[in-house]
PDB file of C-alpha atoms in Angstrom:
ATOM      1  CA  MET Z 205     349.113 253.372  11.348  1.00 57.00           C
ATOM      2  CA  SER Z 206     352.688 252.645  12.395  1.00 58.00           C
ATOM      3  CA  ARG Z 207     353.103 256.278  13.494  1.00 57.00           C
ATOM      4  CA  ILE Z 208     350.189 255.887  15.945  1.00 55.00           C
ATOM      5  CA  LEU Z 209     351.736 252.659  17.256  1.00 47.00           C
ATOM      6  CA  ASP Z 210     355.115 254.427  17.702  1.00 49.00           C
ATOM      7  CA  GLN Z 211     353.442 257.223  19.658  1.00 49.00           C
ATOM      8  CA  ARG Z 212     351.645 254.740  21.904  1.00 53.00           C
ATOM      9  CA  ILE Z 213     354.871 252.871  22.612  1.00 52.00           C
ATOM     10  CA  LEU Z 214     356.635 256.147  23.434  1.00 42.00           C
ATOM     11  CA  LEU Z 215     353.838 257.135  25.837  1.00 41.00           C
ATOM     12  CA  LEU Z 216     354.024 253.704  27.485  1.00 40.00           C
ATOM     13  CA  VAL Z 217     357.806 254.025  27.975  1.00 40.00           C
ATOM     14  CA  ILE Z 218     357.439 257.540  29.435  1.00 43.00           C
ATOM     15  CA  SER Z 219     354.667 256.379  31.757  1.00 42.00           C
ATOM     16  CA  PHE Z 220     356.719 253.391  32.943  1.00 40.00           C
ATOM     17  CA  SER Z 221     359.801 255.579  33.536  1.00 41.00           C
ATOM     18  CA  ALA Z 222     357.793 258.041  35.663  1.00 40.00           C
ATOM     19  CA  SER Z 223     356.297 255.167  37.659  1.00 40.00           C
ATOM     20  CA  VAL Z 224     359.694 253.622  38.393  1.00 39.00           C
ATOM     21  CA  GLN Z 225     361.139 256.966  39.490  1.00 43.00           C
ATOM     22  CA  SER Z 226     358.210 257.710  41.804  1.00 46.00           C
ATOM     23  CA  THR Z 227     358.848 254.526  43.800  1.00 55.00           C
ATOM     24  CA  LYS Z 228     362.652 254.725  43.945  1.00 76.00           C
ATOM     25  CA  VAL Z 229     364.215 254.265  47.394  1.00 82.00           C
ATOM     26  CA  LEU Z 230     365.732 257.619  48.329  1.00 88.00           C
ATOM     27  CA  SER Z 231     367.969 256.361  51.158  1.00 91.00           C
ATOM     28  CA  LYS Z 232     368.473 253.209  53.215  1.00 93.00           C
ATOM     29  CA  TRP Z 233     368.834 255.232  56.438  1.00 95.00           C
ATOM     30  CA  LYS Z 234     367.024 258.057  58.206  1.00 96.00           C
ATOM     31  CA  LYS Z 235     367.362 259.979  61.459  1.00 96.00           C
ATOM     32  CA  CYS Z 236     364.334 260.360  63.709  1.00 96.00           C
ATOM     33  CA  GLY Z 237     363.392 261.671  67.141  1.00 95.00           C
ATOM     34  CA  ASP Z 238     362.505 258.123  68.284  1.00 95.00           C
ATOM     35  CA  LEU Z 239     362.770 254.555  66.972  1.00 94.00           C
ATOM     36  CA  GLU Z 240     359.281 254.695  65.419  1.00 93.00           C
ATOM     37  CA  CYS Z 241     359.829 258.130  63.808  1.00 92.00           C
ATOM     38  CA  GLU Z 242     356.595 259.364  65.384  1.00 93.00           C
ATOM     39  CA  LYS Z 243     358.087 262.129  67.533  1.00 96.00           C
ATOM     40  CA  ALA Z 244     358.301 265.571  65.942  1.00 97.00           C
ATOM     41  CA  MET Z 245     361.911 266.698  65.601  1.00 97.00           C
ATOM     42  CA  SER Z 246     361.479 270.363  64.758  1.00 97.00           C
ATOM     43  CA  ARG Z 247     359.214 273.084  63.448  1.00 98.00           C
ATOM     44  CA  VAL Z 248     360.474 274.795  60.294  1.00 98.00           C
ATOM     45  CA  GLN Z 249     359.319 277.607  58.047  1.00 98.00           C
ATOM     46  CA  ALA Z 250     359.508 277.510  54.243  1.00 98.00           C
ATOM     47  CA  THR Z 251     361.954 280.052  52.832  1.00 98.00           C
ATOM     48  CA  THR Z 252     360.902 279.401  49.232  1.00 97.00           C
ATOM     49  CA  ASP Z 253     358.043 277.877  47.266  1.00 98.00           C
ATOM     50  CA  TYR Z 254     358.570 274.171  46.565  1.00 98.00           C
ATOM     51  CA  LEU Z 255     356.827 271.802  44.143  1.00 97.00           C
ATOM     52  CA  GLY Z 256     358.072 268.217  44.402  1.00 94.00           C
ATOM     53  CA  PRO Z 257     358.645 265.883  41.442  1.00 92.00           C
ATOM     54  CA  ASP Z 258     356.077 263.265  42.517  1.00 90.00           C
ATOM     55  CA  CYS Z 259     353.488 262.391  45.148  1.00 89.00           C
ATOM     56  CA  ARG Z 260     356.088 261.464  47.789  1.00 92.00           C
ATOM     57  CA  TYR Z 261     357.084 265.114  48.146  1.00 95.00           C
ATOM     58  CA  LEU Z 262     355.497 267.865  50.219  1.00 96.00           C
ATOM     59  CA  ASN Z 263     354.542 270.986  48.261  1.00 97.00           C
ATOM     60  CA  PHE Z 264     354.538 274.335  50.047  1.00 98.00           C
ATOM     61  CA  LYS Z 265     354.683 278.104  49.706  1.00 98.00           C
ATOM     62  CA  THR Z 266     357.101 280.553  51.291  1.00 98.00           C
ATOM     63  CA  GLY Z 267     356.232 281.211  54.936  1.00 98.00           C
ATOM     64  CA  GLU Z 268     354.290 277.999  55.561  1.00 98.00           C
ATOM     65  CA  GLU Z 269     355.055 276.024  58.726  1.00 98.00           C
ATOM     66  CA  ILE Z 270     356.149 272.381  58.499  1.00 98.00           C
ATOM     67  CA  ILE Z 271     356.668 269.841  61.293  1.00 98.00           C
ATOM     68  CA  VAL Z 272     359.744 267.625  60.656  1.00 98.00           C
ATOM     69  CA  TYR Z 273     359.555 263.927  61.598  1.00 97.00           C
ATOM     70  CA  SER Z 274     362.651 262.460  59.943  1.00 96.00           C
ATOM     71  CA  LYS Z 275     365.747 263.325  57.946  1.00 97.00           C
ATOM     72  CA  LEU Z 276     367.210 260.994  55.352  1.00 95.00           C
ATOM     73  CA  SER Z 277     370.837 260.180  56.103  1.00 95.00           C
ATOM     74  CA  ARG Z 278     373.974 258.777  54.523  1.00 91.00           C
ATOM     75  CA  GLU Z 279     373.165 258.602  50.777  1.00 84.00           C
ATOM     76  CA  ASN Z 280     370.735 261.515  50.666  1.00 88.00           C
ATOM     77  CA  GLU Z 281     371.028 263.919  53.587  1.00 93.00           C
ATOM     78  CA  ASN Z 282     369.363 266.802  51.752  1.00 95.00           C
ATOM     79  CA  LEU Z 283     365.813 265.428  52.139  1.00 96.00           C
ATOM     80  CA  TRP Z 284     363.689 265.728  55.260  1.00 97.00           C
ATOM     81  CA  THR Z 285     360.136 264.473  55.819  1.00 96.00           C
ATOM     82  CA  GLY Z 286     357.399 266.423  57.445  1.00 96.00           C
ATOM     83  CA  SER Z 287     353.793 267.486  57.491  1.00 96.00           C
ATOM     84  CA  LYS Z 288     351.854 270.608  56.718  1.00 96.00           C
ATOM     85  CA  GLY Z 289     348.255 270.227  57.783  1.00 93.00           C
ATOM     86  CA  LYS Z 290     347.099 266.842  56.449  1.00 91.00           C
ATOM     87  CA  ASP Z 291     349.835 266.669  53.781  1.00 93.00           C
ATOM     88  CA  PHE Z 292     353.026 264.671  54.403  1.00 93.00           C
ATOM     89  CA  GLY Z 293     356.159 264.144  52.318  1.00 94.00           C
ATOM     90  CA  TYR Z 294     359.793 264.809  51.496  1.00 95.00           C
ATOM     91  CA  PHE Z 295     361.280 268.239  50.924  1.00 97.00           C
ATOM     92  CA  PRO Z 296     364.790 269.686  50.568  1.00 98.00           C
ATOM     93  CA  ARG Z 297     366.267 270.926  53.826  1.00 97.00           C
ATOM     94  CA  ASP Z 298     367.653 274.016  52.102  1.00 97.00           C
ATOM     95  CA  ALA Z 299     364.085 275.177  51.309  1.00 98.00           C
ATOM     96  CA  VAL Z 300     363.322 275.762  55.011  1.00 98.00           C
ATOM     97  CA  LYS Z 301     364.760 277.372  58.131  1.00 98.00           C
ATOM     98  CA  VAL Z 302     364.478 275.827  61.589  1.00 97.00           C
ATOM     99  CA  GLU Z 303     362.215 277.845  63.868  1.00 97.00           C
ATOM    100  CA  GLU Z 304     362.142 275.515  66.867  1.00 96.00           C
ATOM    101  CA  VAL Z 305     363.970 272.278  67.774  1.00 94.00           C
ATOM    102  CA  LEU Z 306     361.516 269.940  69.481  1.00 95.00           C
ATOM    103  CA  THR Z 307     363.931 267.129  70.344  1.00 90.00           C
ATOM    104  CA  GLY Z 308     367.695 267.148  70.718  1.00 86.00           C
ATOM    105  CA  GLU Z 309     368.017 263.382  70.354  1.00 89.00           C
ATOM    106  CA  GLU Z 310     368.351 261.822  66.913  1.00 94.00           C
ATOM    107  CA  VAL Z 311     368.436 258.064  66.313  1.00 96.00           C
ATOM    108  CA  GLU Z 312     369.418 256.524  62.992  1.00 96.00           C
ATOM    109  CA  VAL Z 313     367.169 253.729  61.735  1.00 94.00           C
ATOM    110  CA  LEU Z 314     366.755 251.763  58.527  1.00 94.00           C
ATOM    111  CA  THR Z 315     364.082 253.015  56.167  1.00 92.00           C
ATOM    112  CA  LYS Z 316     361.177 250.752  55.280  1.00 87.00           C
ATOM    113  CA  GLU Z 317     359.492 250.075  51.964  1.00 80.00           C
ATOM    114  CA  THR Z 318     356.464 252.005  53.210  1.00 80.00           C
ATOM    115  CA  ASP Z 319     358.625 255.137  53.666  1.00 82.00           C
ATOM    116  CA  PHE Z 320     358.583 255.555  49.879  1.00 78.00           C
ATOM    117  CA  LEU Z 321     354.883 255.014  49.402  1.00 75.00           C
ATOM    118  CA  CYS Z 322     352.783 256.958  46.938  1.00 72.00           C
ATOM    119  CA  LEU Z 323     349.032 257.148  47.400  1.00 58.00           C
ATOM    120  CA  HIS Z 324     347.113 257.628  44.168  1.00 54.00           C
ATOM    121  CA  GLU Z 325     343.332 257.513  44.444  1.00 48.00           C
ATOM    122  CA  ASP Z 326     343.365 254.900  47.250  1.00 48.00           C
ATOM    123  CA  LYS Z 327     345.985 252.736  45.460  1.00 48.00           C
ATOM    124  CA  TYR Z 328     349.344 252.118  47.096  1.00 46.00           C
ATOM    125  CA  THR Z 329     352.485 251.951  44.971  1.00 49.00           C
ATOM    126  CA  PHE Z 330     355.569 250.221  46.412  1.00 47.00           C
ATOM    127  CA  GLU Z 331     359.031 249.752  44.958  1.00 45.00           C
TER     128      GLU Z 331
END
């Protein structure tokens, strides 16, 4: 009986750890093409397959096209955000090559809590 309880506690701890990591703030700053981060910055092509660690990340296959809307800055400059079809999320900048720059202007703005949002079956998870 105690073994079953130990296993349940372990599963609860693992589940909690994964939940905390999936809502972690990745950077306090980001660079965008405009103050609202609505303007597309560039069009990139995936140079490798990528599978992100949680729902905040954009998964893609080599050769797929992604539109970039922001780039995390200061603490975590390796992550960009973009969309592929209806999917949107973070991805490492070294997994893509820039095909076309759509705006030469970059403005640095503070990130918001909603920037690190995960959507699971119509439920929003915030940090």
